[in-house]
Tab-separated table of C-alpha atoms and ligand atoms in Angstrom:
chain	number	residue	atom	x	y	z
A	215	UNK	CA	-2.994	-29.357	87.708
A	216	UNK	CA	-3.543	-30.278	84.176
A	217	UNK	CA	-4.794	-27.551	81.548
A	218	UNK	CA	-8.637	-29.126	81.658
A	219	UNK	CA	-8.516	-29.632	85.317
A	220	UNK	CA	-7.797	-25.468	85.340
A	221	UNK	CA	-10.447	-24.647	83.282
A	222	UNK	CA	-12.923	-26.908	84.860
A	223	UNK	CA	-12.265	-25.722	88.270
A	224	UNK	CA	-12.120	-21.971	87.104
A	225	UNK	CA	-15.681	-22.121	84.966
A	226	UNK	CA	-17.515	-24.142	87.485
A	227	UNK	CA	-16.878	-21.110	90.258
A	228	UNK	CA	-17.961	-18.486	87.234
A	229	UNK	CA	-21.418	-17.025	87.863
A	230	UNK	CA	-22.630	-14.304	85.670
A	231	UNK	CA	-25.135	-11.963	86.854
A	232	UNK	CA	-27.784	-10.940	84.252
A	233	UNK	CA	-29.545	-7.806	84.057
A	234	UNK	CA	-33.171	-7.497	84.198
A	235	UNK	CA	-33.728	-4.519	81.682
A	236	UNK	CA	-31.526	-7.064	78.907
A	237	UNK	CA	-34.772	-8.463	78.432
A	238	UNK	CA	-37.182	-5.682	78.276
A	239	UNK	CA	-37.312	-3.488	75.144
A	240	UNK	CA	-34.574	-1.069	74.392
A	241	UNK	CA	-32.878	1.241	72.009
A	242	UNK	CA	-31.545	4.200	71.230
A	243	UNK	CA	-32.850	7.744	71.118
A	244	UNK	CA	-33.654	7.273	67.066
A	245	UNK	CA	-35.775	4.270	67.965
A	246	UNK	CA	-37.080	1.757	70.533
A	247	UNK	CA	-38.171	-1.446	67.934
A	248	UNK	CA	-40.908	-3.334	70.481
A	249	UNK	CA	-39.954	-7.298	70.039
A	250	UNK	CA	-42.564	-9.953	70.629
A	251	UNK	CA	-42.747	-12.043	73.785
A	252	UNK	CA	-41.043	-9.268	76.061
A	253	UNK	CA	-41.497	-9.628	79.693
A	254	UNK	CA	-44.477	-6.947	80.941
A	255	UNK	CA	-43.403	-7.339	84.776
A	256	UNK	CA	-40.095	-8.302	86.867
A	257	UNK	CA	-41.567	-11.605	87.403
A	258	UNK	CA	-41.666	-12.164	83.717
A	259	UNK	CA	-38.177	-10.842	83.421
A	260	UNK	CA	-36.844	-13.173	86.623
A	261	UNK	CA	-38.814	-15.875	84.402
A	262	UNK	CA	-36.701	-15.299	81.096
A	263	UNK	CA	-33.405	-14.730	83.482
A	264	UNK	CA	-34.070	-18.480	84.579
A	265	UNK	CA	-33.950	-19.565	81.402
A	266	UNK	CA	-30.592	-18.437	80.798
A	267	UNK	CA	-29.486	-20.335	83.529
A	268	UNK	CA	-31.361	-23.125	82.878
A	269	UNK	CA	-28.916	-23.604	79.633
A	270	UNK	CA	-26.012	-22.747	80.878
A	271	UNK	CA	-25.612	-23.618	84.315
A	272	UNK	CA	-23.813	-20.078	85.356
A	273	UNK	CA	-26.184	-17.604	85.833
A	274	UNK	CA	-27.902	-17.936	88.850
A	275	UNK	CA	-28.849	-14.654	89.627
A	276	UNK	CA	-30.755	-11.574	88.155
A	277	UNK	CA	-29.910	-7.661	89.316
A	278	UNK	CA	-33.094	-5.600	89.338
A	279	UNK	CA	-33.198	-1.845	88.569
A	280	UNK	CA	-35.493	0.528	90.453
A	281	UNK	CA	-38.102	2.094	89.736
A	282	UNK	CA	-38.082	-0.291	86.627
A	283	UNK	CA	-38.470	-3.585	88.497
A	284	UNK	CA	-40.571	-2.005	91.416
A	285	UNK	CA	-43.167	-4.278	92.875
A	286	UNK	CA	-45.218	-4.548	96.434
A	287	UNK	CA	-43.600	-7.241	97.705
A	288	UNK	CA	-39.895	-7.599	97.100
A	289	UNK	CA	-39.786	-10.830	99.320
A	290	UNK	CA	-42.409	-12.411	97.218
A	291	UNK	CA	-39.992	-11.471	94.305
A	292	UNK	CA	-37.036	-13.265	95.677
A	293	UNK	CA	-39.229	-16.425	96.400
A	294	UNK	CA	-40.340	-16.532	92.786
A	295	UNK	CA	-36.847	-16.258	91.526
A	296	UNK	CA	-35.983	-19.315	93.900
A	297	UNK	CA	-38.491	-21.275	92.748
A	298	UNK	CA	-37.263	-21.065	89.295
A	299	UNK	CA	-33.893	-21.826	90.432
A	300	UNK	CA	-31.984	-18.439	90.522
A	301	UNK	CA	-32.110	-15.805	92.891
A	302	UNK	CA	-32.270	-11.762	92.832
A	303	UNK	CA	-28.487	-10.384	92.679
A	304	UNK	CA	-27.456	-6.642	92.803
A	305	UNK	CA	-29.790	-3.774	93.621
A	306	UNK	CA	-29.376	-0.750	90.585
A	307	UNK	CA	-30.587	2.922	91.676
A	308	UNK	CA	-32.212	5.080	89.265
A	309	UNK	CA	-31.483	8.509	89.874
A	310	UNK	CA	-31.079	9.657	85.709
A	311	UNK	CA	-34.783	9.589	84.704
A	312	UNK	CA	-36.883	12.296	86.660
A	313	UNK	CA	-37.367	15.439	85.678
A	314	UNK	CA	-35.778	16.942	88.875
A	315	UNK	CA	-32.569	15.212	87.724
A	316	UNK	CA	-31.772	17.765	84.992
A	317	UNK	CA	-28.781	19.422	86.732
A	318	UNK	CA	-28.046	16.541	88.707
A	319	UNK	CA	-29.647	13.817	91.337
A	320	UNK	CA	-26.673	13.890	94.269
A	321	UNK	CA	-24.782	16.449	92.832
A	322	UNK	CA	-27.604	18.991	92.040
A	323	UNK	CA	-26.965	22.386	93.136
A	324	UNK	CA	-30.578	21.975	94.312
A	325	UNK	CA	-30.769	20.596	98.201
A	326	UNK	CA	-34.162	19.405	98.025
A	327	UNK	CA	-33.286	17.509	95.003
A	328	UNK	CA	-30.190	15.994	96.577
A	329	UNK	CA	-32.615	14.970	99.276
A	330	UNK	CA	-34.787	13.373	97.107
A	331	UNK	CA	-31.810	11.743	95.365
A	332	UNK	CA	-30.287	10.259	98.109
A	333	UNK	CA	-33.533	8.947	99.602
A	334	UNK	CA	-33.903	6.777	96.638
A	335	UNK	CA	-30.509	5.540	97.520
A	336	UNK	CA	-31.750	4.597	100.769
A	337	UNK	CA	-34.747	2.925	99.663
A	338	UNK	CA	-32.989	0.725	97.619
A	339	UNK	CA	-31.090	-0.874	100.458
A	340	UNK	CA	-34.245	-1.188	102.023
A	341	UNK	CA	-34.754	-3.245	99.026
A	342	UNK	CA	-31.505	-5.319	99.172
A	343	UNK	CA	-32.703	-6.177	103.026
A	344	UNK	CA	-35.887	-7.499	101.265
A	345	UNK	CA	-34.224	-9.354	98.700
A	346	UNK	CA	-31.021	-10.580	100.548
A	347	UNK	CA	-29.193	-8.661	97.912
A	348	UNK	CA	-25.465	-7.950	98.900
A	349	UNK	CA	-24.634	-5.146	96.183
A	350	UNK	CA	-26.058	-1.855	95.625
A	351	UNK	CA	-24.942	-0.389	92.432
A	352	UNK	CA	-24.546	3.230	91.803
A	353	UNK	CA	-24.283	4.707	88.985
A	354	UNK	CA	-24.773	8.907	88.469
A	355	UNK	CA	-25.710	10.430	85.018
A	356	UNK	CA	-24.843	13.513	86.725
A	357	UNK	CA	-22.261	16.122	85.014
A	358	UNK	CA	-22.665	19.458	83.379
A	359	UNK	CA	-22.798	20.045	79.625
A	360	UNK	CA	-20.895	23.621	79.272
A	361	UNK	CA	-17.987	25.394	80.851
A	362	UNK	CA	-19.013	27.329	84.465
A	363	UNK	CA	-22.148	25.711	84.581
A	364	UNK	CA	-21.436	24.600	87.592
A	365	UNK	CA	-18.542	24.067	90.320
A	366	UNK	CA	-16.678	20.945	89.524
A	367	UNK	CA	-15.358	20.824	92.886
A	368	UNK	CA	-18.640	21.488	94.597
A	369	UNK	CA	-20.279	18.935	92.987
A	370	UNK	CA	-17.611	16.097	93.983
A	371	UNK	CA	-18.521	17.291	97.523
A	372	UNK	CA	-22.295	17.286	97.170
A	373	UNK	CA	-21.266	13.873	95.469
A	374	UNK	CA	-19.259	12.576	98.512
A	375	UNK	CA	-21.570	13.581	101.237
A	376	UNK	CA	-24.493	11.857	99.642
A	377	UNK	CA	-22.306	8.810	99.676
A	378	UNK	CA	-21.303	8.698	102.642
A	379	UNK	CA	-24.757	8.463	104.200
A	380	UNK	CA	-25.172	5.659	101.575
A	381	UNK	CA	-22.009	3.765	103.023
A	382	UNK	CA	-23.768	4.506	106.735
A	383	UNK	CA	-26.857	2.619	105.843
A	384	UNK	CA	-25.245	-0.476	104.470
A	385	UNK	CA	-25.730	-3.525	106.624
A	386	UNK	CA	-22.633	-5.749	107.751
A	387	UNK	CA	-22.788	-7.726	104.643
A	388	UNK	CA	-23.574	-5.114	102.126
A	389	UNK	CA	-21.335	-3.139	99.903
A	390	UNK	CA	-21.835	-0.556	97.246
A	391	UNK	CA	-20.334	-0.607	93.803
A	392	UNK	CA	-19.427	2.692	92.058
A	393	UNK	CA	-19.830	2.829	88.517
A	394	UNK	CA	-17.670	5.680	86.652
A	395	UNK	CA	-18.371	6.627	82.405
A	396	UNK	CA	-16.765	8.996	80.785
A	397	UNK	CA	-19.681	11.126	78.921
A	398	UNK	CA	-23.574	10.713	77.915
A	399	UNK	CA	-25.472	11.603	79.197
A	400	UNK	CA	-23.547	14.682	80.203
A	401	UNK	CA	-21.017	15.981	77.575
A	402	UNK	CA	-19.088	18.446	79.555
A	403	UNK	CA	-18.129	16.901	82.924
A	404	UNK	CA	-19.084	13.860	84.520
A	405	UNK	CA	-19.109	13.586	88.132
A	406	UNK	CA	-17.505	9.859	88.043
A	407	UNK	CA	-15.870	10.252	84.895
A	408	UNK	CA	-13.263	7.454	85.569
A	409	UNK	CA	-11.828	4.657	87.518
A	410	UNK	CA	-9.642	7.122	89.937
A	411	UNK	CA	-12.603	9.386	90.413
A	412	UNK	CA	-14.584	6.440	91.493
A	413	UNK	CA	-11.609	4.982	93.681
A	414	UNK	CA	-10.968	7.962	95.554
A	415	UNK	CA	-14.719	8.319	96.514
A	416	UNK	CA	-14.352	4.592	97.405
A	417	UNK	CA	-11.071	4.658	99.397
A	418	UNK	CA	-12.968	7.846	101.413
A	419	UNK	CA	-15.071	5.586	102.642
A	420	UNK	CA	-13.657	2.594	103.597
A	421	UNK	CA	-13.814	-1.514	102.899
A	422	UNK	CA	-18.003	-1.923	102.236
A	423	UNK	CA	-17.391	0.653	98.790
A	424	UNK	CA	-15.672	-0.664	95.452
A	425	UNK	CA	-15.746	0.282	91.841
A	426	UNK	CA	-17.168	-1.120	89.281
A	427	UNK	CA	-15.833	-1.583	85.408
A	428	UNK	CA	-18.393	-0.930	82.866
A	429	UNK	CA	-16.485	-2.097	79.750
A	430	UNK	CA	-18.497	0.410	77.433
A	431	UNK	CA	-17.318	3.290	79.725
A	432	UNK	CA	-14.023	3.945	78.450
A	433	UNK	CA	-12.230	6.689	75.790
A	434	UNK	CA	-11.214	4.427	72.780
A	435	UNK	CA	-8.402	3.037	73.315
A	436	UNK	CA	-8.405	2.890	77.005
A	437	UNK	CA	-6.351	-0.361	78.446
A	438	UNK	CA	-9.425	-1.770	80.743
A	439	UNK	CA	-6.848	-4.337	81.851
A	440	UNK	CA	-4.836	-2.259	83.538
A	441	UNK	CA	-7.370	-0.743	85.108
A	442	UNK	CA	-8.921	-4.417	86.202
A	443	UNK	CA	-5.161	-5.025	87.387
A	444	UNK	CA	-4.724	-1.921	89.547
A	445	UNK	CA	-7.692	-1.956	91.438
A	446	UNK	CA	-7.651	-5.832	92.100
A	447	UNK	CA	-4.036	-5.144	93.366
A	448	UNK	CA	-5.607	-2.178	95.739
A	449	UNK	CA	-8.466	-4.770	96.636
A	450	UNK	CA	-11.072	-2.236	95.281
A	451	UNK	CA	-12.356	-3.922	92.235
A	452	UNK	CA	-15.873	-4.990	93.055
A	453	UNK	CA	-16.931	-6.254	89.952
A	454	UNK	CA	-18.058	-5.790	86.102
A	455	UNK	CA	-21.059	-4.514	83.954
A	456	UNK	CA	-20.076	-6.354	80.539
A	457	UNK	CA	-20.896	-5.341	77.490
A	458	UNK	CA	-18.682	-4.278	74.071
A	459	UNK	CA	-18.544	-1.814	72.087
A	460	UNK	CA	-17.073	-0.368	68.726
A	461	UNK	CA	-17.504	3.236	69.715
A	462	UNK	CA	-19.323	4.608	72.660
A	463	UNK	CA	-21.325	2.643	75.202
A	464	UNK	CA	-22.893	0.524	72.573
A	465	UNK	CA	-23.873	-2.157	75.175
A	466	UNK	CA	-23.111	-5.087	72.458
A	467	UNK	CA	-22.574	-8.787	73.608
A	468	UNK	CA	-19.620	-9.005	75.559
A	469	UNK	CA	-17.095	-10.266	73.799
A	470	UNK	CA	-18.831	-9.424	70.276
A	471	UNK	CA	-16.527	-6.537	69.198
A	472	UNK	CA	-13.455	-7.548	70.804
A	473	UNK	CA	-13.233	-10.995	72.125
A	474	UNK	CA	-9.484	-10.327	72.664
A	475	UNK	CA	-9.780	-7.579	74.905
A	476	UNK	CA	-12.215	-10.000	77.218
A	477	UNK	CA	-9.145	-12.345	76.718
A	478	UNK	CA	-6.932	-10.020	78.150
A	479	UNK	CA	-9.361	-8.591	80.609
A	480	UNK	CA	-9.946	-12.451	81.945
A	481	UNK	CA	-6.300	-12.606	82.489
A	482	UNK	CA	-5.827	-10.035	84.770
A	483	UNK	CA	-8.565	-11.265	86.996
A	484	UNK	CA	-7.437	-14.654	86.881
A	485	UNK	CA	-3.875	-13.181	87.467
A	486	UNK	CA	-5.505	-10.973	90.413
A	487	UNK	CA	-7.415	-13.660	91.903
A	488	UNK	CA	-10.514	-12.456	91.152
A	489	UNK	CA	-11.941	-15.761	90.028
A	490	UNK	CA	-11.892	-16.949	93.541
A	491	UNK	CA	-15.674	-16.208	94.959
A	492	UNK	CA	-13.722	-14.713	98.163
A	493	UNK	CA	-11.940	-12.017	95.979
A	494	UNK	CA	-15.688	-10.501	96.058
A	495	UNK	CA	-15.546	-9.699	91.896
A	496	UNK	CA	-19.086	-9.648	90.740
A	497	UNK	CA	-19.742	-10.381	87.240
A	498	UNK	CA	-22.624	-8.916	85.631
A	499	UNK	CA	-23.575	-8.412	82.422
A	500	UNK	CA	-24.724	-5.154	81.422
A	501	UNK	CA	-26.381	-5.238	77.616
A	502	UNK	CA	-29.409	-3.756	75.452
A	503	UNK	CA	-30.400	-6.152	73.037
A	504	UNK	CA	-31.896	-3.870	70.792
A	505	UNK	CA	-32.162	-5.816	67.400
A	506	UNK	CA	-31.544	-9.263	68.242
A	507	UNK	CA	-33.683	-11.772	70.361
A	508	UNK	CA	-32.710	-11.125	73.993
A	509	UNK	CA	-32.940	-14.471	75.660
A	510	UNK	CA	-30.406	-16.226	73.162
A	511	UNK	CA	-28.423	-13.250	73.146
A	512	UNK	CA	-28.201	-13.296	77.077
A	513	UNK	CA	-26.880	-16.877	76.509
A	514	UNK	CA	-24.483	-16.040	74.121
A	515	UNK	CA	-23.143	-13.498	76.370
A	516	UNK	CA	-22.568	-16.114	79.008
A	517	UNK	CA	-20.848	-18.541	77.013
A	518	UNK	CA	-18.520	-15.472	75.689
A	519	UNK	CA	-17.227	-14.642	78.668
A	520	UNK	CA	-17.155	-18.598	79.704
A	521	UNK	CA	-14.656	-18.749	76.167
A	522	UNK	CA	-12.961	-15.637	77.514
A	523	UNK	CA	-12.140	-17.163	80.790
A	524	UNK	CA	-11.368	-20.051	79.861
A	525	UNK	CA	-8.397	-18.965	77.036
A	526	UNK	CA	-7.544	-17.036	80.433
A	527	UNK	CA	-7.141	-20.108	82.245
A	528	UNK	CA	-5.257	-21.957	79.580
A	529	UNK	CA	-1.991	-19.547	79.871
A	530	UNK	CA	0.805	-21.640	81.613
A	531	UNK	CA	1.122	-18.808	84.546
A	532	UNK	CA	4.530	-20.527	85.382
A	533	UNK	CA	6.108	-20.449	81.757
A	534	UNK	CA	4.750	-16.854	81.265
A	535	UNK	CA	6.431	-15.564	84.359
A	536	UNK	CA	9.588	-17.326	83.704
A	537	UNK	CA	9.703	-15.835	80.227
A	538	UNK	CA	8.378	-12.192	81.607
A	539	UNK	CA	11.299	-12.470	84.697
A	540	UNK	CA	13.914	-13.268	81.698
A	541	UNK	CA	12.735	-10.003	79.501
A	542	UNK	CA	11.895	-12.895	76.479
A	543	UNK	CA	9.574	-10.795	74.811
A	544	UNK	CA	8.533	-12.219	72.163
A	545	UNK	CA	8.539	-16.051	74.446
A	546	UNK	CA	5.953	-14.402	76.406
A	547	UNK	CA	4.258	-12.879	73.999
A	548	UNK	CA	3.573	-16.112	72.236
A	549	UNK	CA	2.268	-17.971	75.450
A	550	UNK	CA	-0.254	-15.648	76.166
A	551	UNK	CA	-1.167	-15.650	72.387
A	552	UNK	CA	-1.084	-19.219	72.202
A	553	UNK	CA	-3.428	-19.700	74.779
A	554	UNK	CA	-5.841	-16.522	72.787
A	555	UNK	CA	-5.480	-19.105	69.780
A	556	UNK	CA	-6.694	-22.231	71.633
A	557	UNK	CA	-10.188	-23.145	70.891
A	558	UNK	CA	-11.288	-24.048	74.192
A	559	UNK	CA	-15.352	-24.727	72.642
A	560	UNK	CA	-15.013	-28.325	72.539
A	561	UNK	CA	-13.794	-28.286	76.437
A	562	UNK	CA	-16.660	-25.872	77.657
A	563	UNK	CA	-19.293	-28.053	75.662
A	564	UNK	CA	-17.732	-31.400	77.367
A	565	UNK	CA	-17.918	-29.566	80.567
A	566	UNK	CA	-21.965	-28.479	79.801
A	567	UNK	CA	-22.550	-32.304	79.471
A	568	UNK	CA	-20.355	-33.584	82.421
A	569	UNK	CA	-22.526	-31.241	84.179
A	570	UNK	CA	-26.501	-32.726	82.645
A	571	UNK	CA	-26.560	-29.730	80.529
A	572	UNK	CA	-26.366	-29.747	76.582
A	573	UNK	CA	-23.044	-29.071	75.003
A	574	UNK	CA	-25.023	-26.431	73.066
A	575	UNK	CA	-26.969	-23.880	75.092
A	576	UNK	CA	-28.509	-21.770	72.440
A	577	UNK	CA	-29.824	-24.338	70.079
A	578	UNK	CA	-31.066	-26.202	73.755
A	579	UNK	CA	-32.878	-23.056	74.218
A	580	UNK	CA	-34.359	-22.889	70.738
A	581	UNK	CA	-35.617	-26.623	70.560
A	582	UNK	CA	-37.155	-25.900	74.026
A	583	UNK	CA	-39.946	-23.642	72.486
A	584	UNK	CA	-39.987	-21.009	75.332
A	585	UNK	CA	-39.756	-18.501	73.320
A	586	UNK	CA	-42.678	-19.249	70.834
A	587	UNK	CA	-44.624	-19.846	74.312
A	588	UNK	CA	-44.247	-16.547	75.766
A	589	UNK	CA	-44.897	-15.079	72.640
A	590	UNK	CA	-48.025	-16.921	72.986
A	591	UNK	CA	-48.911	-16.229	76.642
A	592	UNK	CA	-47.593	-12.466	76.759
A	593	UNK	CA	-50.750	-10.542	75.103
A	594	UNK	CA	-52.001	-7.833	76.609
A	595	UNK	CA	-50.261	-5.387	79.402
A	596	UNK	CA	-47.456	-3.371	78.194
A	597	UNK	CA	-44.154	-4.447	77.633
A	598	UNK	CA	-41.313	-3.689	79.711
A	599	UNK	CA	-38.477	-1.165	78.981
A	600	UNK	CA	-36.246	1.575	80.370
A	601	UNK	CA	-39.636	3.996	80.809
A	602	UNK	CA	-37.375	6.896	79.203
B	107	LRH	C1	-25.191	3.432	82.152
B	107	LRH	C2	-25.327	2.019	82.882
B	107	LRH	C3	-25.612	1.882	84.086
B	107	LRH	C4	-26.876	1.320	84.779
B	107	LRH	C5	-27.441	1.371	82.968
B	107	LRH	C6	-28.289	0.651	82.438
B	107	LRH	O1	-25.116	3.729	81.031
B	107	LRH	O2	-24.199	1.268	82.353
B	107	LRH	O3	-24.666	0.553	84.817
B	107	LRH	O4	-27.554	1.770	85.441
B	107	LRH	O5	-26.283	1.474	82.000
B	108	MN	MN1	-22.983	-0.078	83.686
């Protein structure tokens, strides 16, 4: 297989799922800057996501977040998505914004609150039945802020109890993806702080439970591609929440802060057969466009993942394996860096043209006038956001 054929094959199968919440207003505790033309409901969010797919051909699904995307008729929302050429993807639970969850949700000391939180997770599986979604993504803000505040082991047991109930409720073709995060909003302990804790809970349950890697959820300096390699080897990598960061959970455009790290991650994905759709790795974006135009930023983000993946596909895997076998440190590293230094943009532009897309999706989107249209149309109502 030539490099071009290898890249074409890999990129053709690469689908990036978009987060509905990236199209709404978002910000920090200091300020949420409202932008013009922002969607006011899940239908308009799906319409914006469909624009990203229309110009990239690589974003055929949009993840929902409940209750931010609560509607009366999820089947109708799925039909709306289908009419726009996309589908509803992962359902994200939200047990981090209700006053009852101040001391936690599924790990809360109060059984009444744990019941409420678990019922929300079960409601999300009902929604998956209606939208035809395969994955439920579970992220818990649960944790403590002060030593002694609560029993670390007790919280793990409460979490495990809730996860077991949700696992039992999953249909045969459904999964849940457990997301870990080192800290924030909890600042002493987080009940699912790292891949090891998430993995331990997942293997205790079974094959329908896998781990999600949010690239913004690690301590500075963490070798994320090592975690990717290990979880793929163990058959427990469920997917990615892609974004990038300079400091903490900045949720910036994937590849913007550290494109070399994204390349290293996508190499381990390729090496671990994670690009094969059969391996079941979900590639999702989880980003907030606090100051930049949101649809164009999502298009750019999809292109960043495509570029990192194409560079990973350029790597001459056989030559690399030979150099590694021979202990040829510099030879192996040079092979890797040569691939990373390869400008794959012309190749990707040609692939887009071959599949009837504009070689420059961002420019084509701007020329479409969609942004101006929604800015004119979307007057009245309230812009979507995190409702925090
Ligand atoms: C938590 C998180 C999680 C989502 C939220 C939008 O930081 O990464 O994936 O539920 O962001
Ligand atoms: Mn995330």
